[in-house]
Amino acid sequence: YNSEKAVVKTWRHLAESFGLKRDEIGGMTDGMQLFDRISTAGYSIPELLTKLVQIERLDAVESLCADIVEWAGV
């Protein structure tokens, strides 16, 4: 079981659930890329986190939070 690959698969699944098409999510490797793509549709990080919790993907929640902290340079 490769948790990193599983998280990437989750990002792609979530992107589809937010209405993104396959060609829009190709090459997506982390939560910030997903957020960049769905934020143009008016969604927020709390909405993304809520959706992750609803589908019980806490590994993806942890990954997204780590991406946010890294992106913010904290």
XYZ file of N, CA and C in Angstrom:
222
model
N 0.848 -1.195 0.000
C 0.000 0.000 0.000
C 0.881 1.241 0.000
N 0.708 2.094 -0.964
C 1.486 3.329 -1.060
C 0.557 4.487 -0.727
N 0.749 5.066 0.477
C -0.175 6.118 0.916
C -0.082 7.361 0.041
N 1.101 7.659 -0.494
C 1.239 8.842 -1.351
C 0.413 8.684 -2.631
N 0.490 7.502 -3.241
C -0.308 7.246 -4.447
C -1.798 7.278 -4.121
N -2.160 6.759 -2.952
C -3.569 6.752 -2.545
C -4.089 8.170 -2.368
N -3.261 9.050 -1.811
C -3.671 10.443 -1.616
C -3.847 11.127 -2.965
N -2.923 10.892 -3.897
C -3.046 11.492 -5.233
C -4.332 11.013 -5.899
N -4.638 9.722 -5.754
C -5.874 9.180 -6.314
C -7.081 9.872 -5.680
N -6.998 10.141 -4.378
C -8.081 10.840 -3.683
C -8.245 12.243 -4.235
N -7.124 12.955 -4.488
C -7.232 14.312 -5.053
C -7.976 14.260 -6.376
N -7.635 13.290 -7.205
C -8.274 13.193 -8.521
C -9.756 12.868 -8.389
N -10.088 11.964 -7.473
C -11.493 11.622 -7.225
C -12.250 12.855 -6.737
N -11.641 13.598 -5.819
C -12.283 14.814 -5.305
C -12.460 15.851 -6.401
N -11.453 15.995 -7.239
C -11.561 16.961 -8.334
C -12.772 16.641 -9.199
N -12.974 15.360 -9.468
C -14.143 14.956 -10.247
C -15.427 15.274 -9.488
N -15.423 15.077 -8.161
C -16.633 15.355 -7.378
C -16.942 16.850 -7.320
N -15.924 17.697 -7.524
C -16.144 19.141 -7.590
C -16.496 19.579 -9.014
N -16.598 18.612 -9.929
C -17.031 18.917 -11.284
C -15.923 19.167 -12.287
N -14.671 18.937 -11.887
C -13.577 19.116 -12.843
C -13.528 17.926 -13.798
N -13.132 18.172 -15.006
C -13.038 17.113 -16.010
C -11.649 16.480 -15.973
N -11.565 15.268 -16.506
C -10.302 14.513 -16.472
C -9.116 15.300 -17.025
N -9.316 16.031 -18.107
C -8.191 16.772 -18.689
C -7.744 17.925 -17.796
N -8.608 18.353 -16.871
C -8.247 19.431 -15.945
C -7.453 18.916 -14.748
N -7.505 17.599 -14.503
C -6.850 17.063 -13.310
C -5.635 16.206 -13.631
N -5.315 16.059 -14.901
C -4.145 15.279 -15.273
C -2.876 15.868 -14.669
N -2.045 15.022 -14.105
C -0.788 15.471 -13.532
C -0.897 16.066 -12.144
N -2.088 16.072 -11.579
C -2.265 16.644 -10.241
C -1.593 15.732 -9.208
N -0.746 16.316 -8.354
C 0.002 15.505 -7.398
C -0.174 15.915 -5.948
N -0.835 17.043 -5.685
C -1.011 17.422 -4.283
C -2.266 18.263 -4.087
N -2.579 18.481 -2.822
C -3.790 19.200 -2.462
C -3.825 20.642 -2.906
N -2.679 21.295 -2.942
C -2.672 22.693 -3.365
C -3.004 22.808 -4.853
N -2.571 21.847 -5.646
C -2.943 21.859 -7.061
C -4.449 21.680 -7.207
N -5.017 20.771 -6.406
C -6.471 20.587 -6.423
C -7.160 21.875 -6.011
N -6.679 22.487 -4.941
C -7.314 23.715 -4.473
C -7.221 24.815 -5.527
N -6.064 24.936 -6.171
C -5.921 25.934 -7.245
C -6.994 25.745 -8.307
N -7.251 24.499 -8.646
C -8.214 24.221 -9.713
C -9.657 24.424 -9.266
N -9.987 24.070 -8.016
C -11.386 24.224 -7.596
C -11.686 25.615 -7.060
N -10.665 26.362 -6.657
C -10.920 27.702 -6.109
C -11.483 28.633 -7.174
N -11.130 28.392 -8.431
C -11.690 29.222 -9.499
C -13.190 28.994 -9.641
N -13.680 27.882 -9.095
C -15.118 27.594 -9.114
C -15.805 28.135 -7.859
N -15.037 28.815 -6.995
C -15.627 29.454 -5.822
C -15.624 28.627 -4.551
N -14.896 27.508 -4.524
C -14.826 26.686 -3.319
C -13.685 27.169 -2.425
N -13.784 26.852 -1.139
C -12.767 27.268 -0.173
C -12.050 26.045 0.397
N -10.922 26.287 1.064
C -10.198 25.194 1.717
C -11.076 24.513 2.770
N -11.835 25.258 3.617
C -12.714 24.555 4.567
C -13.716 23.622 3.872
N -14.237 24.023 2.715
C -15.162 23.146 1.983
C -14.445 21.892 1.491
N -13.224 22.065 1.034
C -12.427 20.928 0.588
C -12.140 19.990 1.758
N -11.735 20.546 2.900
C -11.463 19.722 4.083
C -12.719 18.992 4.542
N -13.863 19.672 4.522
C -15.127 19.048 4.924
C -15.429 17.845 4.040
N -15.225 18.001 2.755
C -15.485 16.901 1.819
C -14.548 15.722 2.098
N -13.284 16.015 2.390
C -12.326 14.953 2.715
C -12.741 14.201 3.971
N -13.203 14.929 4.983
C -13.634 14.290 6.228
C -14.879 13.438 5.965
N -15.793 13.949 5.139
C -17.022 13.209 4.831
C -16.728 11.863 4.178
N -15.702 11.803 3.341
C -15.376 10.525 2.705
C -14.319 9.757 3.508
N -14.055 10.236 4.715
C -13.167 9.565 5.673
C -11.756 9.359 5.125
N -11.213 10.398 4.498
C -9.837 10.342 4.016
C -8.978 11.283 4.846
N -8.733 10.880 6.090
C -7.955 11.727 6.989
C -6.497 11.828 6.546
N -6.004 10.820 5.813
C -4.644 10.920 5.277
C -4.553 12.076 4.282
N -5.610 12.278 3.515
C -5.629 13.388 2.563
C -5.778 14.724 3.284
N -6.543 14.743 4.390
C -6.656 15.964 5.208
C -5.277 16.337 5.734
N -4.570 15.354 6.282
C -3.225 15.595 6.808
C -2.293 16.095 5.702
N -2.375 15.479 4.538
C -1.532 15.878 3.414
C -1.835 17.306 2.971
N -3.123 17.648 2.879
C -3.497 19.005 2.472
C -3.014 20.027 3.492
N -3.177 19.725 4.775
C -2.713 20.655 5.818
C -1.199 20.850 5.726
N -0.464 19.769 5.491
C 0.989 19.873 5.342
C 1.341 20.716 4.115
N 0.602 20.521 3.015
C 0.834 21.324 1.805
C 0.583 22.805 2.076
N -0.477 23.101 2.826
C -0.819 24.496 3.138
C 0.271 25.136 3.984
N 0.726 24.415 5.010
C 1.774 24.943 5.890
C 3.054 25.181 5.088
N 3.400 24.227 4.230
C 4.600 24.375 3.401
C 4.448 25.557 2.442
N 3.292 25.669 1.805
C 3.014 26.757 0.864
C 3.080 28.114 1.560
N 2.583 28.167 2.810
C 2.570 29.424 3.558
C 3.945 29.762 4.132
N 4.854 28.780 4.123
C 6.197 29.017 4.638
C 6.252 29.144 6.145
N 5.339 28.471 6.819
C 5.277 28.542 8.290
C 6.327 27.645 8.889
